[in-house]
XYZ file of C-alpha atoms in Angstrom:
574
model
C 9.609 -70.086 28.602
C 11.059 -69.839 25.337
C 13.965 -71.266 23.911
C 15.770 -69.713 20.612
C 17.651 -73.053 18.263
C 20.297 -71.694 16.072
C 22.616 -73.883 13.920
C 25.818 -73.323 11.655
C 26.054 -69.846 12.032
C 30.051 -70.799 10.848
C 31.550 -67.699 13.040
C 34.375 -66.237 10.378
C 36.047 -63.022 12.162
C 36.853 -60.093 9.254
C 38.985 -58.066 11.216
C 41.606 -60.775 12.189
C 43.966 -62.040 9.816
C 45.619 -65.227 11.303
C 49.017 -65.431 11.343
C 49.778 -61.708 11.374
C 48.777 -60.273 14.600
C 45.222 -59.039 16.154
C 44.001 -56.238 14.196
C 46.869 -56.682 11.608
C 44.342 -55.897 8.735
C 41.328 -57.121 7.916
C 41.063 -61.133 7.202
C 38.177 -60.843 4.089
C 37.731 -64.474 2.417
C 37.673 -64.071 -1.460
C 34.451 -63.716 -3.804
C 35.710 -66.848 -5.668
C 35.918 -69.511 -2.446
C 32.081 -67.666 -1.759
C 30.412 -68.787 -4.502
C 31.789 -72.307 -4.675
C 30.783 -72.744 -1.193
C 27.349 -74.136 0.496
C 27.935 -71.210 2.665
C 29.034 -67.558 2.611
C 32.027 -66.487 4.710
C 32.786 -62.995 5.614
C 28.709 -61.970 5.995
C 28.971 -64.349 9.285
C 30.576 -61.382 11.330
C 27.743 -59.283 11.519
C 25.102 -62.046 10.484
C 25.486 -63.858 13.948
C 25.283 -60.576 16.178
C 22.019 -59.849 13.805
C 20.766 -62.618 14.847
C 21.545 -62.914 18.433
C 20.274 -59.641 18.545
C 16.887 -60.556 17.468
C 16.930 -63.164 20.206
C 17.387 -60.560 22.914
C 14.898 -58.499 21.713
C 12.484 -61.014 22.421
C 13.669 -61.364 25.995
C 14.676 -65.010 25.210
C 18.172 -66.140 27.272
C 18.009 -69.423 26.584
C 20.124 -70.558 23.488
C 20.763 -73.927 21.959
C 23.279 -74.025 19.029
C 22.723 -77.022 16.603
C 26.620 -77.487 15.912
C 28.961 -75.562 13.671
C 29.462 -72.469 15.584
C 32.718 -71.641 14.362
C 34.084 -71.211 10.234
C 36.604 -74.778 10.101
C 37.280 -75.255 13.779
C 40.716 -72.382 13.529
C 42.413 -71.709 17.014
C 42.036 -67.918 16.424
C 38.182 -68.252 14.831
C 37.187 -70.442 18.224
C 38.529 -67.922 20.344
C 36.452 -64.982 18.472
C 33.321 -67.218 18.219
C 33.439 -68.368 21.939
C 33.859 -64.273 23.368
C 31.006 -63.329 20.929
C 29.063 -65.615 22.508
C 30.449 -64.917 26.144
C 30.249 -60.819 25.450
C 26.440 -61.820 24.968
C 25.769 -63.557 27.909
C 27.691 -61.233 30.082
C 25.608 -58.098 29.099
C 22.797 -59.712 27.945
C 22.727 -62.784 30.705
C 22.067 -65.644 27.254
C 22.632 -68.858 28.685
C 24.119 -70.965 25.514
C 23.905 -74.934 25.535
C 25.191 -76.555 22.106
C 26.711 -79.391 20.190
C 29.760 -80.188 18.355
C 29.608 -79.694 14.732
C 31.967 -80.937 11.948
C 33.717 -77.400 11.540
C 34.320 -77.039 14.958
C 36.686 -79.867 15.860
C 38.181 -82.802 13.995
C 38.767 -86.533 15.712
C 41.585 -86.619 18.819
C 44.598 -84.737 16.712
C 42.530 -81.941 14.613
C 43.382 -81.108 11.136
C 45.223 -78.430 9.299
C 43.217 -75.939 7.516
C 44.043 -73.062 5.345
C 42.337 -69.991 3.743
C 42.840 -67.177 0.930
C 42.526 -63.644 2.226
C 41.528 -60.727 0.238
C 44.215 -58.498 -0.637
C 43.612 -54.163 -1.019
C 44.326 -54.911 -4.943
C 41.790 -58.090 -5.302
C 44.492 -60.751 -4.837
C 44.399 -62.689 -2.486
C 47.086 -64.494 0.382
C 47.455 -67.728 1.548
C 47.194 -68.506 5.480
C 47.607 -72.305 6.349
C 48.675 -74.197 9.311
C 50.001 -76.976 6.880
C 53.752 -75.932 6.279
C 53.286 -78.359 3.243
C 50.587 -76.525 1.701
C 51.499 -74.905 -1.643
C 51.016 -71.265 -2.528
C 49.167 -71.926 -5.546
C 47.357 -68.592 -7.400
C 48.139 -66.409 -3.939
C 50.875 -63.385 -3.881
C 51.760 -64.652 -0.528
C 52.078 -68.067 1.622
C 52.001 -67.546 5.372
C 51.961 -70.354 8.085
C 50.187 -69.993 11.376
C 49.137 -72.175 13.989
C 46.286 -70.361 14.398
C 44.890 -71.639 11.445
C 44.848 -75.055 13.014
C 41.588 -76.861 13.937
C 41.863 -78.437 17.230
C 40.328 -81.979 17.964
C 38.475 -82.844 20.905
C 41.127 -82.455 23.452
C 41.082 -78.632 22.188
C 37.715 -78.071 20.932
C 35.617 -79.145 23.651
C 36.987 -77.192 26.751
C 37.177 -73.583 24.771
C 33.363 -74.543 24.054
C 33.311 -75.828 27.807
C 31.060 -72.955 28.799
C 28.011 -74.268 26.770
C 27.235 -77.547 29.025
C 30.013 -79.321 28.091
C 31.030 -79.708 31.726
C 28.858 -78.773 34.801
C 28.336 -75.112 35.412
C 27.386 -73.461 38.987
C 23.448 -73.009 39.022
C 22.977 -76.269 37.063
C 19.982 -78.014 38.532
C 21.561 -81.605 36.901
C 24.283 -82.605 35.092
C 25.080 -85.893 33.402
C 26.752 -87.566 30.506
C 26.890 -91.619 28.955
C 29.667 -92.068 31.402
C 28.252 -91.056 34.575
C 28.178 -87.841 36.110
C 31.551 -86.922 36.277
C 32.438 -84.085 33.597
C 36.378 -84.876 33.091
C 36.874 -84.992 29.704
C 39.326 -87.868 29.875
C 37.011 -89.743 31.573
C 34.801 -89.956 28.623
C 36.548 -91.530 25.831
C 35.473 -94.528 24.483
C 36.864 -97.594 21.916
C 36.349 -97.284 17.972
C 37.429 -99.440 15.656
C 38.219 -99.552 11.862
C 35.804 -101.601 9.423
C 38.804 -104.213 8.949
C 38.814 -104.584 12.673
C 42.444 -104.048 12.882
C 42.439 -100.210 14.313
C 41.591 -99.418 17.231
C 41.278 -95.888 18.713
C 40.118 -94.015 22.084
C 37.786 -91.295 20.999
C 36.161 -88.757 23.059
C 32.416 -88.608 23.518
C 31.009 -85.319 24.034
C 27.493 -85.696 24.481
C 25.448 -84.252 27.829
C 22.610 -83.323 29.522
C 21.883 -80.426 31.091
C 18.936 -79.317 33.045
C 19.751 -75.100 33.226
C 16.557 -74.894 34.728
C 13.705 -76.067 36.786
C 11.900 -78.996 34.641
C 13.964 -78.719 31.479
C 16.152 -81.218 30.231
C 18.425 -80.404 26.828
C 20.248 -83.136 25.856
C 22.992 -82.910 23.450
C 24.226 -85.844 21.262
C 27.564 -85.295 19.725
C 26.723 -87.225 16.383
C 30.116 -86.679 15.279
C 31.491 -90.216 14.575
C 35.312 -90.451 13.401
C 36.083 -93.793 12.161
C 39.495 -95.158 11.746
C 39.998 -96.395 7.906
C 41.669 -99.601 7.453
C 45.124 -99.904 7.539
C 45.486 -95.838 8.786
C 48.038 -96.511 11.829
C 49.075 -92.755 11.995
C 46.444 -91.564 14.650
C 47.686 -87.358 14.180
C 46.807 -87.209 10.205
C 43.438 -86.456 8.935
C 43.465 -88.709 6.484
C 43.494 -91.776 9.136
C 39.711 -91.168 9.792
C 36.385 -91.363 7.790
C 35.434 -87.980 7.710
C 32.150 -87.169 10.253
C 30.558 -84.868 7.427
C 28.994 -87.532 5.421
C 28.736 -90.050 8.063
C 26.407 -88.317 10.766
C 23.509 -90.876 12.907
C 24.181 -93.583 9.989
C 27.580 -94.462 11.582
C 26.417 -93.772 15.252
C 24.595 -96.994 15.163
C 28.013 -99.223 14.515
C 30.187 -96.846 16.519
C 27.991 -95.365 19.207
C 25.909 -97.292 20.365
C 26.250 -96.706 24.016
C 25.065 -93.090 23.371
C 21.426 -94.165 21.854
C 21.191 -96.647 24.978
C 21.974 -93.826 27.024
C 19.637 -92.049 25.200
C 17.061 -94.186 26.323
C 17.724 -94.319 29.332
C 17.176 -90.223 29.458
C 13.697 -90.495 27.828
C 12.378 -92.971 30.332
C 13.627 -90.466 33.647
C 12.225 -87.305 31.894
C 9.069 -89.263 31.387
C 9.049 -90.417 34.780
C 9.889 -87.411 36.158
C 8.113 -85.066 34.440
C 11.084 -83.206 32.361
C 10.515 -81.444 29.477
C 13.007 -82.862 27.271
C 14.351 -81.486 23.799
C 17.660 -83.811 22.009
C 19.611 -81.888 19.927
C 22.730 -82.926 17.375
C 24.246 -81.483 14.601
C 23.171 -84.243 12.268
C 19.462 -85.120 11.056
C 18.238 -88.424 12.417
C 15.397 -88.606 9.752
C 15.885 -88.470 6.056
C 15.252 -84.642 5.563
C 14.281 -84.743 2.039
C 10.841 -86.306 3.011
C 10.325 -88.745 1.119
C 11.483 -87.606 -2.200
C 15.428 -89.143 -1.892
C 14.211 -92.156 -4.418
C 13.299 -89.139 -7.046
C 16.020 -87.238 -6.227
C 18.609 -90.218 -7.019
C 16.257 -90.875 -9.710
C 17.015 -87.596 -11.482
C 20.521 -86.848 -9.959
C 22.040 -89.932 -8.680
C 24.543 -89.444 -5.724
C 24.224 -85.861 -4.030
C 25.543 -84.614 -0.719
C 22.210 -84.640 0.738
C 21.655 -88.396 -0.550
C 24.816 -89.189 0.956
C 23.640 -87.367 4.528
C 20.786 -88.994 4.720
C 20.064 -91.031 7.711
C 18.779 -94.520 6.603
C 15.784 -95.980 7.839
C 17.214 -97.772 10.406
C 18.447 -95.311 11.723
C 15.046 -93.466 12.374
C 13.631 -96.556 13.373
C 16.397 -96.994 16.318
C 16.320 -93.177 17.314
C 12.567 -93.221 17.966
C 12.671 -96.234 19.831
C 15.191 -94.436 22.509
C 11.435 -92.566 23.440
C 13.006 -89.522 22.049
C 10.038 -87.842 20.853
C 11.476 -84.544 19.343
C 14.936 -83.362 17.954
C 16.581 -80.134 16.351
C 19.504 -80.114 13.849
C 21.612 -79.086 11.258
C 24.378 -79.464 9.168
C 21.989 -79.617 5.570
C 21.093 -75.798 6.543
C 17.699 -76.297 5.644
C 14.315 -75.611 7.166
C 12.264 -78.875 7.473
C 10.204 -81.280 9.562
C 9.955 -84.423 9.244
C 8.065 -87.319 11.216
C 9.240 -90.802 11.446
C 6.858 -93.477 12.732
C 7.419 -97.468 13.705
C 4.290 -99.076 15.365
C 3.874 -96.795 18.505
C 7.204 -95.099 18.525
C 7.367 -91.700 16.455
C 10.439 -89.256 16.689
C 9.769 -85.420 14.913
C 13.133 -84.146 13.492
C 13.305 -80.296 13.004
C 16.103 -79.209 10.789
C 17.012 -75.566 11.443
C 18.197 -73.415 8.797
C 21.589 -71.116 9.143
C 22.264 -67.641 8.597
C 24.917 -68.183 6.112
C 23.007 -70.349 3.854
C 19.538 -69.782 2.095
C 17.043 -68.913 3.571
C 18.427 -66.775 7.126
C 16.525 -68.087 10.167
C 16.622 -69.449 12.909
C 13.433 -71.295 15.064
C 11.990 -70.249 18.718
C 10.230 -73.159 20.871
C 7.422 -73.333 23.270
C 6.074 -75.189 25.365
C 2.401 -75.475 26.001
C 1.453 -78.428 28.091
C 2.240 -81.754 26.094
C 2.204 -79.446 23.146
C 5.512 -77.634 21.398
C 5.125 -74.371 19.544
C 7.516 -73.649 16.571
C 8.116 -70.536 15.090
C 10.446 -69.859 12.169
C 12.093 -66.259 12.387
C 13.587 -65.068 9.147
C 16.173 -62.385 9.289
C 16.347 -60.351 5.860
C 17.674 -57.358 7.105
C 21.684 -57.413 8.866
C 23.306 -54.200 9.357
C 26.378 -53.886 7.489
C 25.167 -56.917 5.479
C 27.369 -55.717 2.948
C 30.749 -54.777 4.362
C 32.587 -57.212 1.761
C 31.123 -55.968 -1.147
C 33.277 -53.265 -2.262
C 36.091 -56.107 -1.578
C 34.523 -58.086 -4.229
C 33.979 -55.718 -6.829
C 37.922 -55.212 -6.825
C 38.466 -58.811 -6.750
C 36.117 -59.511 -9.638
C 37.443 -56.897 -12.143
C 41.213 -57.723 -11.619
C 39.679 -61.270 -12.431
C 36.821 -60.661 -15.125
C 34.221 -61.761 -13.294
C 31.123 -61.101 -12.678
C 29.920 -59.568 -9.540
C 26.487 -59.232 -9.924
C 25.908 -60.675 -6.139
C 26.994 -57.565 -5.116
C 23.798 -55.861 -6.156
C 21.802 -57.605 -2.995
C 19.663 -54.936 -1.095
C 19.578 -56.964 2.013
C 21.502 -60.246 3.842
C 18.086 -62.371 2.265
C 18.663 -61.511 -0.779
C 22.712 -61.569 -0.813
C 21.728 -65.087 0.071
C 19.264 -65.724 -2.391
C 22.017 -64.350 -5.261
C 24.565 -66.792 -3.606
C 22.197 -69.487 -4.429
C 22.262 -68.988 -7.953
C 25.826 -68.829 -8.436
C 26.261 -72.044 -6.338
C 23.316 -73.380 -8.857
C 25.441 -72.038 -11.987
C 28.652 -73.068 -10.577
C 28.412 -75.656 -8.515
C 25.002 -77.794 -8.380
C 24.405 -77.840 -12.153
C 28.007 -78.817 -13.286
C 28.896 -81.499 -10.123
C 25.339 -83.290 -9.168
C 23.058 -83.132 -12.108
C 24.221 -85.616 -14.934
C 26.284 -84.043 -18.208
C 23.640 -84.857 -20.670
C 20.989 -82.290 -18.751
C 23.072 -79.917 -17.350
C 24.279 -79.551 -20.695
C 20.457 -79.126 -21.933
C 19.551 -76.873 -19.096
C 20.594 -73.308 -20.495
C 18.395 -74.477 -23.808
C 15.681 -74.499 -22.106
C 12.566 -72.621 -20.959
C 9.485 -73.699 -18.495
C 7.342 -73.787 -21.672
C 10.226 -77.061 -23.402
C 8.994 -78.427 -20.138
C 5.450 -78.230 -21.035
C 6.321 -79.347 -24.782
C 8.038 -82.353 -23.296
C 4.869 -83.205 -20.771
C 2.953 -83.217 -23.558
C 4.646 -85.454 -25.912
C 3.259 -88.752 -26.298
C 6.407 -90.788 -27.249
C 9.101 -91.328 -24.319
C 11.987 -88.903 -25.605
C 15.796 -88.824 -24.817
C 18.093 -85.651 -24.488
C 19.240 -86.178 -28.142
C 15.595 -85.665 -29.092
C 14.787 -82.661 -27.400
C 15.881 -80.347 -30.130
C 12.869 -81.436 -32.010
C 10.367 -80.872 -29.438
C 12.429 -77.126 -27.935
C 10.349 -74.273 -28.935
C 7.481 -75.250 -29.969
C 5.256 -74.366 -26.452
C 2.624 -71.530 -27.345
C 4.093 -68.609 -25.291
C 0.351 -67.037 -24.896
C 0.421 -63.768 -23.245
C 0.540 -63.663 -19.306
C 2.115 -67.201 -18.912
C 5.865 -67.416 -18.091
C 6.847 -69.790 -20.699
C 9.202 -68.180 -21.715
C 11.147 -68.495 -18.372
C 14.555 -69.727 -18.303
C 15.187 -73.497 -17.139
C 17.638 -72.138 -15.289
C 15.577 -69.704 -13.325
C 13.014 -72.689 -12.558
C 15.599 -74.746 -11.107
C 16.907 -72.111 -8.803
C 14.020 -71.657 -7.476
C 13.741 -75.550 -6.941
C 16.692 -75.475 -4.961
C 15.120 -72.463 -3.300
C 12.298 -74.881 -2.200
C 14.575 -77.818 -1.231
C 16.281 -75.391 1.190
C 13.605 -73.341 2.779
C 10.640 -74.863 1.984
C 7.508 -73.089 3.021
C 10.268 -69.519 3.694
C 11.236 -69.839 0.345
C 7.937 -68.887 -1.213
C 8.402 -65.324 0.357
C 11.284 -64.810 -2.131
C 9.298 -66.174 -5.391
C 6.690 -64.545 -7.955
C 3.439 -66.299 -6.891
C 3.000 -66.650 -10.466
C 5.896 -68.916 -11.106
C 4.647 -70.569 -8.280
C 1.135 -70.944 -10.075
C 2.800 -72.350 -13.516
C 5.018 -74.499 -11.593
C 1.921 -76.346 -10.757
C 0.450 -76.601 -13.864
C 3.840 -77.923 -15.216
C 3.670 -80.678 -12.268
C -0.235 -81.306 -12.880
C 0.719 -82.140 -16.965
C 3.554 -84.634 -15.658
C 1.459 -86.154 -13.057
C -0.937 -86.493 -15.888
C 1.313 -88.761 -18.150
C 3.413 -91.699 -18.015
C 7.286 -93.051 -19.876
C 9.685 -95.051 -19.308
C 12.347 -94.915 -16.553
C 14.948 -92.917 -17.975
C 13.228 -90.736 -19.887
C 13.450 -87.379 -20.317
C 9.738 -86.704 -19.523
C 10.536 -89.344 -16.500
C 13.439 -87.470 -15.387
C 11.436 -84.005 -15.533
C 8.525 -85.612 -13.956
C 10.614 -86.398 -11.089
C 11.926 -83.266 -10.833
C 8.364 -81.266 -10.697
C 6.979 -84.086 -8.747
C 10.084 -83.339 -5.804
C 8.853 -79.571 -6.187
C 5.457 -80.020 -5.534
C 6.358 -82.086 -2.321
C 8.413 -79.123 -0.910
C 5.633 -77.093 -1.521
C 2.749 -78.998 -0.191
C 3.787 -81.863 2.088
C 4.371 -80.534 5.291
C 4.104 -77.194 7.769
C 7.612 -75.883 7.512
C 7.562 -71.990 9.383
C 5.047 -72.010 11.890
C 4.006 -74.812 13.778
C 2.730 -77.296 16.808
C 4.477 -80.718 17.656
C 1.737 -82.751 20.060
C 4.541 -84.809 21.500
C 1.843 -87.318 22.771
C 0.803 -88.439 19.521
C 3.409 -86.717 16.875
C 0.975 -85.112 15.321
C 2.448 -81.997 13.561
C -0.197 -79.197 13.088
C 0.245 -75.468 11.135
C -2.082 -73.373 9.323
C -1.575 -72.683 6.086
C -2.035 -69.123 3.742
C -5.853 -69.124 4.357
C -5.851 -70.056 7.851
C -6.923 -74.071 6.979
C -5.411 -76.823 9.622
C -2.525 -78.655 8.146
C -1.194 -81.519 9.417
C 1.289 -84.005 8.860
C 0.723 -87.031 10.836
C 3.138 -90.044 9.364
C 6.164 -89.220 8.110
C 9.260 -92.581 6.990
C 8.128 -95.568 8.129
């Protein structure tokens, strides 16, 4: 039997504006909240049915969903995610089993959220739940309660049908409180850092067995500390945010769920269940091995600051847990974490609204897991915002070159680069070299790799420029481009290289292979480069990231790579 794993596919309905009646005009989020985003918006709407209706194609019913299923958690957006998903497994009999992500529900009370709609003219209106909320640059304000994202008195019974509570046909049902599936039965005590606030949280974590001999358990990850000295339980701001917090807070918070958790691994192993653990969070640090260069060159990013600390790993595996899914990062990786004779594999599945578009099936084959990474390029009506855009960007003077994509990939893959431009140059790399970056080309990099004395961004002007551009080598590319296309690797990995020029690919090596080749001081510029190449050449080398087997008796992680050689990946963190 196979099983399809989806994650963050961040429903967004286009043809519902909140606040203003069902199909009251169409509810298009603008180009400009787009391209500051990690995600795209309005492409969701047909994205998800694209992809759901790959999984029916290939006969697959079962369906786990890695957290995140809806845009911010919105009354209205739940209730058009939830009948998508219902619509599908009435006329297509899909059996869905997922977790909580952070956009889908926030702590006991939820949160307000609130959105700018596209306008006929390229304006745009405000909708917000938040009667405070100003208007700011929008022609309109208007106040729903749609807009509101519930918490987990809301949140988890319209997602009830997904194994949140016990369904008819369900071979076994259980949660860390026993096996009764009332939700206010499974609350438990959190407490503020201070030790002076104390809360009743809900848990929402199960396991399911849908059918004969497989067990999917799913760990709400979502932890929502109280912050010192908060005594207003209903405001958002009385709570550490779950986003950055993920499995390194579940240790102080919950850790009744990872003894649970153990407790699970030893009856499946007993019993011989098939088990797969799913969460929306990573449990092992996802940028394998390469978050000391990436601090090195970048200092604090939103993937440092999601990244599960060793500790962390080294509890998770010893629950017996031997394999996981998530996502949240919306990247496509594996990584294997190892501590004496525990192990735990982590596969972090990628989302169709972020870069690159898949989504993984799974296998079993004896004590051996199959992996395959699908890759959906092609999404009919992919581009049903566009013209939207266009009108938006010329009443503001903007560009819209993103609106030149010939497919949902490569909308994607655009998106990327403006969130490189706009976002990841200007907010995580330091001043000094995002100010160099648009000086440079690939060949500066070369010049720099092969300069003898340790430089410093002030003496890079004497070194830019003087790389022999010989004919049929891409020195002369852009800085710029190279670093999109390293982000392009630190999302998709092994997919990414089907969307760049083997040849950049080829003098991206030899770059690496000169800074390998040398050695400066920490804090150098040729340091700081050398990190960055070195990071690159780990993406594209260090591990099977598309198509794959997991032994789960050993951890051994086994692929074959572009001419048909066994790669494998045996230790991982340790």
């Amino acid at each position: 039997m196979k099983i399809a794993v989806i994650a963050d596919p961040h429903f967004h309905d286009i043809n519902h504006r909140q606040g203003v009646g069902v199909g009251a005009g169409a509810a298009m989020r603008t180009l400009a909240d787009t391209a500051a985003s990690t995600r795209v918006f309005n492409e969701s709407f047909h994205a998800t049915r694209a992809l759901l209706d790959d999984i029916v194609r290939r006969g697959i019913f079962l369906v786990i969903v890695a957290g995140d299923l809806t845009d911010d958690g919105q009354q209205s957006t739940m209730a058009a995610a939830t009948a998508l998903l219902d619509d599908y497994s009435r006329r297509f009999g899909l059996r869905f089993v997922a977790t909580p992500g952070n956009h889908d529900l926030y702590a006991i009370h939820g949160r307000h959220q609130s959105k700018r709609y596209l306008n006929t003219d390229g304006s745009h209106t405000l909708v917000t739940s938040d009667p405070a909320m100003q208007q700011g640059g929008s022609v309109e304000r208007i106040v729903s309660d749609e807009m509101y994202c519930g918490g987990y008195g809301t949140a988890i019974p319209a997602l009830g049908a997904y194994g949140f509570f016990r369904r008819d046909g369900d071979l076994h049902w259980e949660c860390p409180f026993g096996t009764d599936d009332r939700l206010e039965l499974r609350s438990f005590e959190i407490v503020s850092a201070d030790g002076q606030t104390i809360r009743r949280m809900i848990d929402a974590s199960f396991l399911v067995e849908p059918v004969e001999g497989m067990w999917l358990l799913s760990i709400d990850a979502n932890v929502f500390e109280p912050r010192d000295g908060e005594l207003d339980p209903a405001l958002e701001k009385s709570y550490h945010d779950s986003t950055d917090a993920g499995w390194n807070s579940m240790l102080r918070n919950k850790g009744f769920v990872l003894d649970w958790m153990k407790d699970v691994a030893a009856r499946a192993k007993a019993s011989g269940k098939r088990l797969i653990a799913f969460s929306h969070y990573p449990v092992i640090d996802p940028l394998n091995g390469t978050s000391t260069d990436e601090a090195r060159l970048l200092n604090d990013t939103s993937f440092l600051r999601r990244t599960p600390n060793p500790e962390v790993s080294r509890v998770a595996a010893a629950t017996g847990i031997k394999l996981h899914f998530s996502g949240h990062l919306h990247i496509n990786d594996t990584a294997v974490f190892r501590d004496g004779d525990d192990f735990l594999v982590n596969i972090a599945v990628p989302s169709m609204v972020g870069f690159p578009p898949a989504y993984k099936i799974v296998e079993f084959d004896g004590e051996r897991l199959d992996v395959e990474t699908i890759t959906i390029a092609d999404v009919p009506c992919y581009d049903a915002a566009f013209a939207h855009y266009r009108i938006e960007a010329a009443r503001d003077g903007v560009s819209a070159a993103v609106t030149e994509a010939t497919s949902h990939a490569d909308f994607l893959s655009r998106h990327l680069t403006e969130m490189v431009r706009h976002r990841y140059l200007p907010k995580e790399w330091p001043q000094d070299l995002a100010r160099l970056v648009p000086q440079l080309t690939l060949g500066d990099l070369d010049a720099f790799a092969a300069t003898s004395r340790p430089l410093s961004v002030e003496d890079a002007g004497a070194v830019i420029g003087s790389a022999q551009d010989e004919a049929g080598t891409m020195a002369a590319l852009a800085l710029f481009e190279v670093i999109v296309d390293w982000y392009r690797l630190r999302k998709g990995r092994e997919v990414a290289l089907d969307f760049i020029d083997p040849a950049r690919i080829a003098a991206y090596r030899l770059t690496a292979q000169r800074y390998a080749a040398g050695s400066w001081p920490q804090g150098s510029l040729q340091d700081r480069f050398g990190s960055f190449m070195r990071m690159m050449m780990d993406w594209l080398d260090s591990q099977p990231s598309r198509d794959f087997s997991v032994d789960l008796a050993t951890g051994e992680v086994t692929s074959r790579d572009h001419l048909g050689r066994t790669v494998r990946r045996q230790t991982g963190a340790a």
